[in-house]
Amino acid sequence: MTEPLPAAQLYTEQFAVDPYPSFARLRADAPVCPVSSPRFDSYLLTRFDDARTALTDPRLSKDLYGPGQHYLQIFGPNSEALNRNMLNSDPPEHTRLRRLVSQAFAPRRIEALRPRVRQIVDDLIDGFVARGRAELMHDFAIPLPMVVICELLGVPRADQDRVLDWTQVIRTSGSSRRPPAQERAAVGEAQVRLHHYLAELVAAKRVAPADDMISALIEGCDQDGRLSEAELVTTTFLLLFAGHQTTADFLGNATVALLTHPDQLDLLRDTPELLPSAIEELLRFDGPLPVASPRVATEDVEYQGVRIPAGSIVGVALNAANHDPAHFVDPDRLDLRR
Ligand code: HEM
């Protein structure tokens, strides 16, 4: 049995900069590693095959607000009103919540967004020229997905800066360097304000529907009552938050990867048709969610001979799995032709 690894020893500043050496050690020596922390204990899976099995293992539940669950309390007392959504649920709730939303993400509808997304990109880059300088995250990677998702949902332009500010407080919690008490208060307040704003927006769309996703969700829910009022808010929050943070961080990571691999950047410039597979490789190489997808064991389970007791939180380290040499040849090499 591997001794529990204190979270403070794993999640260091060095880990935040480059988690891959730690992931390599864990994959080799403790592929199912108990991690202890004052807030909660968990098991971290780092091998590709275990990750793939765990992500579809019905004994590992996503219902993190289920009876007796405490894990999501780390996000504070106001979190549930926003976070009890499809991401944190199991079938049949998950199936019901996801069905309505997935229609809006049909490939044809996403493709139809392309000209508008291109326009937003052009406008942001025109801003660099006007200012004579640019900071990639602040001036491009963070606003781009935010504006796209706000337009998709139907968040008015005039409100987008406020919404961005609140999501940024939540997004940077844990890395903001605010003292813990101040951090908790700031996150709690941002959650309350965002919840209040989204509830009012849903109410306004109900009175005056428009050609946007919130109105479509309301219509779907009115037709056969499939989404409650609270679920409309949590679903809107999930789309806003899940789509924004991941994409912004991915744009940052992908840019660093290309700038530190100039041969690959040249290859992509010379061969732009590689872009779709290059994005897959950049997601594999340094995806935006290094340790993600917490689940809870609903019964005792065993991975790699390690018994994980019922009730344990199980974390799937996606970026560790994506660098597993048992699955990828030369996994630490960025290869846009992979
Ligand atoms: C680089 C971009 C993205 C990455 C790497 C990413 C990654 C992920 C991951 C790892 C999960 C959790 C899977 C799990 O725990 O089982 C997830 C769930 C989800 N993401 Fe993303 N995501 C990205 C962009 C987006 C965007 C743009 C949207 C929407 C606008 C979005 C909406 C969602 C939703 C709704 C879920 C919950 C799905 C479900 O429970 O069935 N994501 N994403």
mmCIF file of C-alpha atoms and ligand atoms in Angstrom, residues 62 86-87 94 98 105 238-239 242-243 246-247 250 283 288-289 293 295 318, ligand 1:
data_model
loop_
_atom_site.group_PDB
_atom_site.id
_atom_site.type_symbol
_atom_site.label_atom_id
_atom_site.label_comp_id
_atom_site.label_asym_id
_atom_site.label_seq_id
_atom_site.Cartn_x
_atom_site.Cartn_y
_atom_site.Cartn_z
ATOM 1 C CA LYS A 62 -20.181 12.272 -10.764
ATOM 2 C CA MET A 86 -24.983 18.108 -15.501
ATOM 3 C CA LEU A 87 -21.229 17.987 -14.928
ATOM 4 C CA HIS A 94 -27.320 13.723 -16.520
ATOM 5 C CA ARG A 98 -27.497 17.009 -21.393
ATOM 6 C CA PHE A 105 -23.867 21.976 -30.021
ATOM 7 C CA LEU A 238 -21.953 25.544 -16.523
ATOM 8 C CA LEU A 239 -21.810 26.598 -20.167
ATOM 9 C CA ALA A 242 -16.840 25.283 -18.506
ATOM 10 C CA GLY A 243 -16.459 26.763 -21.940
ATOM 11 C CA THR A 246 -10.857 25.661 -20.399
ATOM 12 C CA THR A 247 -10.625 27.424 -23.733
ATOM 13 C CA PHE A 250 -5.865 26.072 -23.607
ATOM 14 C CA LEU A 283 -4.579 19.306 -26.073
ATOM 15 C CA PRO A 288 -5.898 23.030 -19.639
ATOM 16 C CA LEU A 289 -7.145 20.633 -16.952
ATOM 17 C CA SER A 293 -12.763 15.062 -13.351
ATOM 18 C CA ARG A 295 -15.505 11.327 -9.060
ATOM 19 C CA LEU A 318 -5.849 13.740 -17.652
HETATM 20 C C1 HEM B 1 -10.156 23.337 -24.642
HETATM 21 C C2 HEM B 1 -11.419 23.372 -24.321
HETATM 22 C C3 HEM B 1 -12.121 22.404 -23.391
HETATM 23 C C4 HEM B 1 -11.628 21.372 -22.634
HETATM 24 C C5 HEM B 1 -10.194 20.868 -22.530
HETATM 25 C C6 HEM B 1 -12.750 20.804 -21.920
HETATM 26 C C7 HEM B 1 -12.662 19.728 -21.046
HETATM 27 C C8 HEM B 1 -13.709 19.177 -20.351
HETATM 28 C C9 HEM B 1 -13.620 18.125 -19.373
HETATM 29 C C10 HEM B 1 -12.323 17.409 -18.960
HETATM 30 C C11 HEM B 1 -14.854 17.891 -18.895
HETATM 31 C C12 HEM B 1 -15.264 16.949 -17.763
HETATM 32 C C13 HEM B 1 -15.455 15.564 -18.138
HETATM 33 C C14 HEM B 1 -15.778 14.721 -16.915
HETATM 34 O O1 HEM B 1 -15.554 15.092 -15.767
HETATM 35 O O2 HEM B 1 -16.300 13.652 -17.148
HETATM 36 C C15 HEM B 1 -15.756 18.795 -19.575
HETATM 37 C C16 HEM B 1 -17.117 18.845 -19.383
HETATM 38 C C17 HEM B 1 -17.944 19.770 -19.969
HETATM 39 N N1 HEM B 1 -17.584 20.801 -20.810
HETATM 40 FE FE1 HEM B 1 -15.755 21.126 -21.555
HETATM 41 N N2 HEM B 1 -13.875 21.507 -22.245
HETATM 42 C C18 HEM B 1 -13.548 22.497 -23.133
HETATM 43 C C19 HEM B 1 -14.381 23.438 -23.699
HETATM 44 C C20 HEM B 1 -15.739 23.526 -23.474
HETATM 45 C C21 HEM B 1 -16.628 24.478 -24.099
HETATM 46 C C22 HEM B 1 -16.203 25.534 -25.136
HETATM 47 C C23 HEM B 1 -17.875 24.254 -23.595
HETATM 48 C C24 HEM B 1 -19.186 24.945 -23.860
HETATM 49 C C25 HEM B 1 -19.374 26.121 -24.340
HETATM 50 C C26 HEM B 1 -17.756 23.149 -22.666
HETATM 51 C C27 HEM B 1 -18.794 22.620 -21.947
HETATM 52 C C28 HEM B 1 -18.710 21.501 -21.154
HETATM 53 C C29 HEM B 1 -19.873 20.882 -20.533
HETATM 54 C C30 HEM B 1 -21.319 21.334 -20.693
HETATM 55 C C31 HEM B 1 -19.393 19.803 -19.785
HETATM 56 C C32 HEM B 1 -20.220 18.796 -18.979
HETATM 57 C C33 HEM B 1 -20.537 17.656 -19.904
HETATM 58 C C34 HEM B 1 -21.264 16.519 -19.250
HETATM 59 O O3 HEM B 1 -21.365 16.445 -18.024
HETATM 60 O O4 HEM B 1 -21.777 15.669 -19.988
HETATM 61 N N3 HEM B 1 -16.455 22.729 -22.605
HETATM 62 N N4 HEM B 1 -15.034 19.565 -20.457
#
